[in-house]
CSV table of C-alpha atoms in Angstrom, one decimal:
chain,number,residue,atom,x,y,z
A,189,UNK,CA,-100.7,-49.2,37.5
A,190,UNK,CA,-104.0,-51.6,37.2
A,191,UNK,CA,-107.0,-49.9,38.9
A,192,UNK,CA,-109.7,-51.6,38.2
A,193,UNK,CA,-110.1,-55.2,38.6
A,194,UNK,CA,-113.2,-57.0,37.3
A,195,UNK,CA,-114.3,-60.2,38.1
A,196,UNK,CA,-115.1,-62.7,36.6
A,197,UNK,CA,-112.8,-63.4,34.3
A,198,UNK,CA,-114.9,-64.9,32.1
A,199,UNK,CA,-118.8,-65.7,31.8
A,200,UNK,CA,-120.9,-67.4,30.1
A,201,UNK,CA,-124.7,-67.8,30.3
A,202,UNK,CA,-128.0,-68.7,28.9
A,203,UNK,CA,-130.1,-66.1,26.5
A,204,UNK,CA,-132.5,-64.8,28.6
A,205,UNK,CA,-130.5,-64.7,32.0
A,206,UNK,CA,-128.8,-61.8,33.5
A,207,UNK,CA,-125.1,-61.1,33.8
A,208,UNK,CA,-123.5,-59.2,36.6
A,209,UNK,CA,-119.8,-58.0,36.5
A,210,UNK,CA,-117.9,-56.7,39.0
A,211,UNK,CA,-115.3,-53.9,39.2
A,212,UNK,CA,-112.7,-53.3,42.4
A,213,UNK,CA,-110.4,-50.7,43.2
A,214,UNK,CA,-107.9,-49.3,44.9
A,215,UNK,CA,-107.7,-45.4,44.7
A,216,UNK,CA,-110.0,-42.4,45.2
A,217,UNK,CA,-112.3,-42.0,41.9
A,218,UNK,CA,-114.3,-39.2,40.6
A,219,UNK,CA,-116.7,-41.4,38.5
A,220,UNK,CA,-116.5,-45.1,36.8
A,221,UNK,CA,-117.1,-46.1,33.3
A,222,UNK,CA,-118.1,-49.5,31.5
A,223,UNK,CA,-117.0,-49.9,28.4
A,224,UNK,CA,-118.1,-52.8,26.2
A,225,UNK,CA,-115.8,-54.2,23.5
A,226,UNK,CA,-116.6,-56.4,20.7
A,227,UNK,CA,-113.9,-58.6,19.4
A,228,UNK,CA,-111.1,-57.0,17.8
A,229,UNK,CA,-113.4,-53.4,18.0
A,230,UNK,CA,-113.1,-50.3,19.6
A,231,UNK,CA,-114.6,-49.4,22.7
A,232,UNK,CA,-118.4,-48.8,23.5
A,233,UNK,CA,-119.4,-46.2,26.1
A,234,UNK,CA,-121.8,-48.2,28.4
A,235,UNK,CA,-122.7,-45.9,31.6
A,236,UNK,CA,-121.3,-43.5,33.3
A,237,UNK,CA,-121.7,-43.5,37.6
A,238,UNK,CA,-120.8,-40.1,39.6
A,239,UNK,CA,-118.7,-41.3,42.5
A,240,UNK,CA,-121.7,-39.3,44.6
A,241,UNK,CA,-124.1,-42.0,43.2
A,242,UNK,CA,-124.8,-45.5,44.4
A,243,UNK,CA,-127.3,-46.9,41.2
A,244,UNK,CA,-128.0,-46.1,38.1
A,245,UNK,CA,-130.0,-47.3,35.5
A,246,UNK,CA,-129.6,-47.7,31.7
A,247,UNK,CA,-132.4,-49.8,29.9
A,248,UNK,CA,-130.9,-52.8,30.6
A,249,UNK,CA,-128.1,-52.5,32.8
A,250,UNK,CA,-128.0,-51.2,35.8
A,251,UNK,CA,-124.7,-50.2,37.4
A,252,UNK,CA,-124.2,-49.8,41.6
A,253,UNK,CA,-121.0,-48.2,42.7
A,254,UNK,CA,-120.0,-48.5,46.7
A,255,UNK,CA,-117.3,-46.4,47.8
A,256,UNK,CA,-116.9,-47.6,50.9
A,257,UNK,CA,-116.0,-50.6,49.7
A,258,UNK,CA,-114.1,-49.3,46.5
A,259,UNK,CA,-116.7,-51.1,43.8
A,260,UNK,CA,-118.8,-51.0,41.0
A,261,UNK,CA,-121.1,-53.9,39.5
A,262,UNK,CA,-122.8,-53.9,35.9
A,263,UNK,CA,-125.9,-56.1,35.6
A,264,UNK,CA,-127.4,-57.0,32.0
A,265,UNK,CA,-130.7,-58.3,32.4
A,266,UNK,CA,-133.1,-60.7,30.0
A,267,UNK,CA,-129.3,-60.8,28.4
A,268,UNK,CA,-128.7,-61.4,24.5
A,269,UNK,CA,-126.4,-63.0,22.1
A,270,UNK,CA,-125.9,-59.9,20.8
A,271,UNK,CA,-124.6,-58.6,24.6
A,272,UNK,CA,-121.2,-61.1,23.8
A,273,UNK,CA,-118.6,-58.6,24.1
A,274,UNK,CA,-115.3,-58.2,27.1
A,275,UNK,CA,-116.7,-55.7,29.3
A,276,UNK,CA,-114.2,-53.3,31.1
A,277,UNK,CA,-114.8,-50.9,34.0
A,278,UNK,CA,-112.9,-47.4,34.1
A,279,UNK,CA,-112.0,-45.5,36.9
A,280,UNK,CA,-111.3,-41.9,36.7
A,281,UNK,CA,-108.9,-39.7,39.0
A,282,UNK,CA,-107.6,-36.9,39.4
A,283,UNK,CA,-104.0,-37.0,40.7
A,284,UNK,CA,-101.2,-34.6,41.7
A,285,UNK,CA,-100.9,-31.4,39.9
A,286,UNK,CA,-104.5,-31.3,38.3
A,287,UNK,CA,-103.3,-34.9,36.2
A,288,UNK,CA,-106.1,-36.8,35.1
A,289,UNK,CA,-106.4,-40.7,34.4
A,290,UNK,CA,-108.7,-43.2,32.9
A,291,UNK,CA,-107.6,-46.5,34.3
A,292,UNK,CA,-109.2,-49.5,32.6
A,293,UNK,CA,-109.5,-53.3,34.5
A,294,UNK,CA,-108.7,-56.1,32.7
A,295,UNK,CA,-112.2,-57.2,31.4
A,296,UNK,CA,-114.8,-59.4,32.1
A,297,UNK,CA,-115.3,-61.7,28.7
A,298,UNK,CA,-119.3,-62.3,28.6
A,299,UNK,CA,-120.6,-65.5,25.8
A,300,UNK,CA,-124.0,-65.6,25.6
A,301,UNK,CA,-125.2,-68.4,24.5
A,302,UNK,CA,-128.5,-68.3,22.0
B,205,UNK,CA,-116.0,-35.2,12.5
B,206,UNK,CA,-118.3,-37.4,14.9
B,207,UNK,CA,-116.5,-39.9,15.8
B,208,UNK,CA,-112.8,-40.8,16.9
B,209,UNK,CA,-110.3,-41.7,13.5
B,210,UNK,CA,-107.8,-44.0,13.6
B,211,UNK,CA,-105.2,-44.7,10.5
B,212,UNK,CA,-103.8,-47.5,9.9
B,213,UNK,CA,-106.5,-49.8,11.2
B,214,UNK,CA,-103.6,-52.4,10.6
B,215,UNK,CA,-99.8,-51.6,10.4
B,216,UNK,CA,-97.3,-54.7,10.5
B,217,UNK,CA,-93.3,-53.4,11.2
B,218,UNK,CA,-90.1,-55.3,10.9
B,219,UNK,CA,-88.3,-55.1,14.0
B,220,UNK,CA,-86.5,-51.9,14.5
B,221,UNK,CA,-88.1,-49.6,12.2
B,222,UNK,CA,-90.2,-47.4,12.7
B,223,UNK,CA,-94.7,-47.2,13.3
B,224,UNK,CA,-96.5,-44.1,13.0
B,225,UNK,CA,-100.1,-43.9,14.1
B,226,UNK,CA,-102.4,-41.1,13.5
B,227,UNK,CA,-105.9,-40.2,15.4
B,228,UNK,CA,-108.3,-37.4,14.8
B,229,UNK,CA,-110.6,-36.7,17.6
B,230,UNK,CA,-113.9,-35.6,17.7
B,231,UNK,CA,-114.4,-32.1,16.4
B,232,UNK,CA,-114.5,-29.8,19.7
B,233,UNK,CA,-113.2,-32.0,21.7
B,234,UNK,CA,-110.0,-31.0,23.5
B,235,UNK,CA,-108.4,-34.1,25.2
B,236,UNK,CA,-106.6,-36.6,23.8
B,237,UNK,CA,-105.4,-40.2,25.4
B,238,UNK,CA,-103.8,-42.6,23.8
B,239,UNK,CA,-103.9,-46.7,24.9
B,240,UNK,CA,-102.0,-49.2,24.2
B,241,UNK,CA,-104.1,-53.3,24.6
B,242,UNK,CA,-102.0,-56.2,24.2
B,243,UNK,CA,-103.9,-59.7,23.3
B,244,UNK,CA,-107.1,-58.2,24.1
B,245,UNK,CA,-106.4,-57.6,27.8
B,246,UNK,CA,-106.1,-55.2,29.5
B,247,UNK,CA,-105.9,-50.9,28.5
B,248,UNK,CA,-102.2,-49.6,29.4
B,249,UNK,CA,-102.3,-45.4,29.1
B,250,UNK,CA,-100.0,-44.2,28.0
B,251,UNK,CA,-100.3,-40.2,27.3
B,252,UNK,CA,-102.9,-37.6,27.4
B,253,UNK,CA,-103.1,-34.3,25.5
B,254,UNK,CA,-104.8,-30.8,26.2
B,255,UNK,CA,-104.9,-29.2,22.8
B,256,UNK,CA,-101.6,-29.6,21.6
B,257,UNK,CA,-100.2,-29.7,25.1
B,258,UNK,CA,-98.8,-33.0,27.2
B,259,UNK,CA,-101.1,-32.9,29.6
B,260,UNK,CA,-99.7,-36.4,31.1
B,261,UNK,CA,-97.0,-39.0,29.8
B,262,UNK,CA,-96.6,-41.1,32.8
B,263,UNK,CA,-97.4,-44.0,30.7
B,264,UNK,CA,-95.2,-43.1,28.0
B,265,UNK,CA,-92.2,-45.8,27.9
B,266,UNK,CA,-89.2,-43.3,28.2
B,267,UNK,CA,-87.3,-44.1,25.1
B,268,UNK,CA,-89.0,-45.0,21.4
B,269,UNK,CA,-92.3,-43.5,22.3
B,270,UNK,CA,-93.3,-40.0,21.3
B,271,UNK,CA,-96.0,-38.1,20.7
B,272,UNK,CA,-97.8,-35.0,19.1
B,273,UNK,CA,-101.1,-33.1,18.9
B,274,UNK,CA,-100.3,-30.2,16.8
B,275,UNK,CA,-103.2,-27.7,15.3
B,276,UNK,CA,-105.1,-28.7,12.6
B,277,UNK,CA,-103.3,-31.6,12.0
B,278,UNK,CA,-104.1,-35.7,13.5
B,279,UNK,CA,-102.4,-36.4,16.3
B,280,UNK,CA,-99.9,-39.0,15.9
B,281,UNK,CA,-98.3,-41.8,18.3
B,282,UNK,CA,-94.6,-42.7,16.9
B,283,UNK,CA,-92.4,-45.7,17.9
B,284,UNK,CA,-89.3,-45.7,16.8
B,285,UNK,CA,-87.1,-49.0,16.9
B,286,UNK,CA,-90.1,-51.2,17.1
B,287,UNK,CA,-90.1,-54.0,19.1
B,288,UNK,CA,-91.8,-58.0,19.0
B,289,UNK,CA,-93.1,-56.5,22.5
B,290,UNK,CA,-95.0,-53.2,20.9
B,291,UNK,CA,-97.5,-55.7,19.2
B,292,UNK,CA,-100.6,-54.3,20.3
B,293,UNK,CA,-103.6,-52.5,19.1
B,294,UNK,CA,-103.5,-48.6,20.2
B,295,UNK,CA,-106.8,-47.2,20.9
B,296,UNK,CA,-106.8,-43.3,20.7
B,297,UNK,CA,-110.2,-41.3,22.8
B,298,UNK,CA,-111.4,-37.9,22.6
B,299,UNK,CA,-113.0,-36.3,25.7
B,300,UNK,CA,-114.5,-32.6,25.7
B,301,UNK,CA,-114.0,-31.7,29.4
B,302,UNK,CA,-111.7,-33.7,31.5
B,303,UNK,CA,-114.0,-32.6,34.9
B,304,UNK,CA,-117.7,-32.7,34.9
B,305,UNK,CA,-118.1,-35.6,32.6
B,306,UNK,CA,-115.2,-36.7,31.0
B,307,UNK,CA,-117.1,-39.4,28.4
B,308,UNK,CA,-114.3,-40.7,26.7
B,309,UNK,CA,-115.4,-41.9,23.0
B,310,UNK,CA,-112.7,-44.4,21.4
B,311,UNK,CA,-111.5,-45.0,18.0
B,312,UNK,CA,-111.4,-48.4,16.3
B,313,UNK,CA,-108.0,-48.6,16.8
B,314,UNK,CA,-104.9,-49.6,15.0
B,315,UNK,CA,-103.4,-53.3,15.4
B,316,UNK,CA,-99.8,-53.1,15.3
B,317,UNK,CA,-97.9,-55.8,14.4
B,318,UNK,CA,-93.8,-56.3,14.8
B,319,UNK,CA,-92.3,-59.1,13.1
């Protein structure tokens, strides 16, 4: 079942600006994951956030997670043309029976624009 | 090795036979998952391993599907009786420790195509 749901859809935005992303869901987490894909590539490990920890920062993204409120945003600052890439957020839980799931959203498509 | 490996990166089917899809994880690494994308959207999972052991198929369709993570050997995703549907590109990950910090690296994946 769909987890995480990021919005928007789609961006698009000026070199130079910053993106932000956001991630909803709907179930207990242990932690959430961006991914970044590039067209018709695999996925790229972005950040990891602890479902104990509200910020975190990687050069230039910083994620927040609020679990009160069940989401997560990415920001990309002084953004690039080379930060064009679908960016996905990834939930993971643990459910019955020690199971374990990575739920992915459906993507947040981000054109930068040189 | 250091990264995930996924072969074929492409694989085009006629329908109703049969797609086999292999992955070798990350050296030391212990879980397995396998995803199926369709048109770029969004990441369906579809079965995790523990070794060589299921460690959950919730996401495996019931019929056609099957898979395998046997010792010293790629894992392998296997669709028999392909369908126009199964066009996707299957991503296979790797994760050392599902608790603690389960960093899941991804392979390149393999676009399958059904025609």
């Amino acid at each position: 079942s769909q987890q995480g749901e990021e919005d928007p859809q789609a961006l698009s935005i000026q070199e130079g600006e910053n993106a932000t992303m956001n991630c909803s869901y709907k179930t207990s987490i242990n932690n959430l994951q961006w991914y970044r894909q590039n067209s018709g590539r695999g996925l790229v490990h972005l950040i990891l956030i602890r479902s104990n920890e509200r910020e975190k920062h990687s050069g230039r993204l910083r994620v927040t997670l609020d679990t009160s409120k069940k989401s997560s945003s990415l920001l990309i600052t002084a953004s690039r043309a080379a930060d064009t890439a679908s960016y996905f957020c990834a939930t993971t839980s643990y459910s019955g029976a020690g199971s374990y799931q990575l739920t992915f959203g459906k993507g947040t498509k981000l054109s930068v624009i040189p | 090795g250091e990264e995930v490996a996924q072969t074929p990166k492409h694989l085009v089917r006629g329908e109703g036979q049969k797609a086999k899809l292999y992955c070798a994880p990350i050296k030391g690494h212990s879980y397995v998952f396998w995803y199926q994308q369709v048109l770029k959207n969004e990441f369906k999972f579809l079965i995790s391993f523990q070794n060589e052991n299921v460690f959950d198929e919730t996401g495996m369709p019931k019929e056609r599907f099957s898979a395998k993570c046997l010792p010293n050997s790629p894992c392998s995703l296997e669709i028999q009786a392909t369908k126009l549907e199964d066009s996707a590109v299957y991503f296979c990950a790797s994760s050392q420790s599902q608790k603690g910090v389960p960093e899941a690296f991804f392979g390149q994946g393999t676009r399958l195509t059904v025609v």
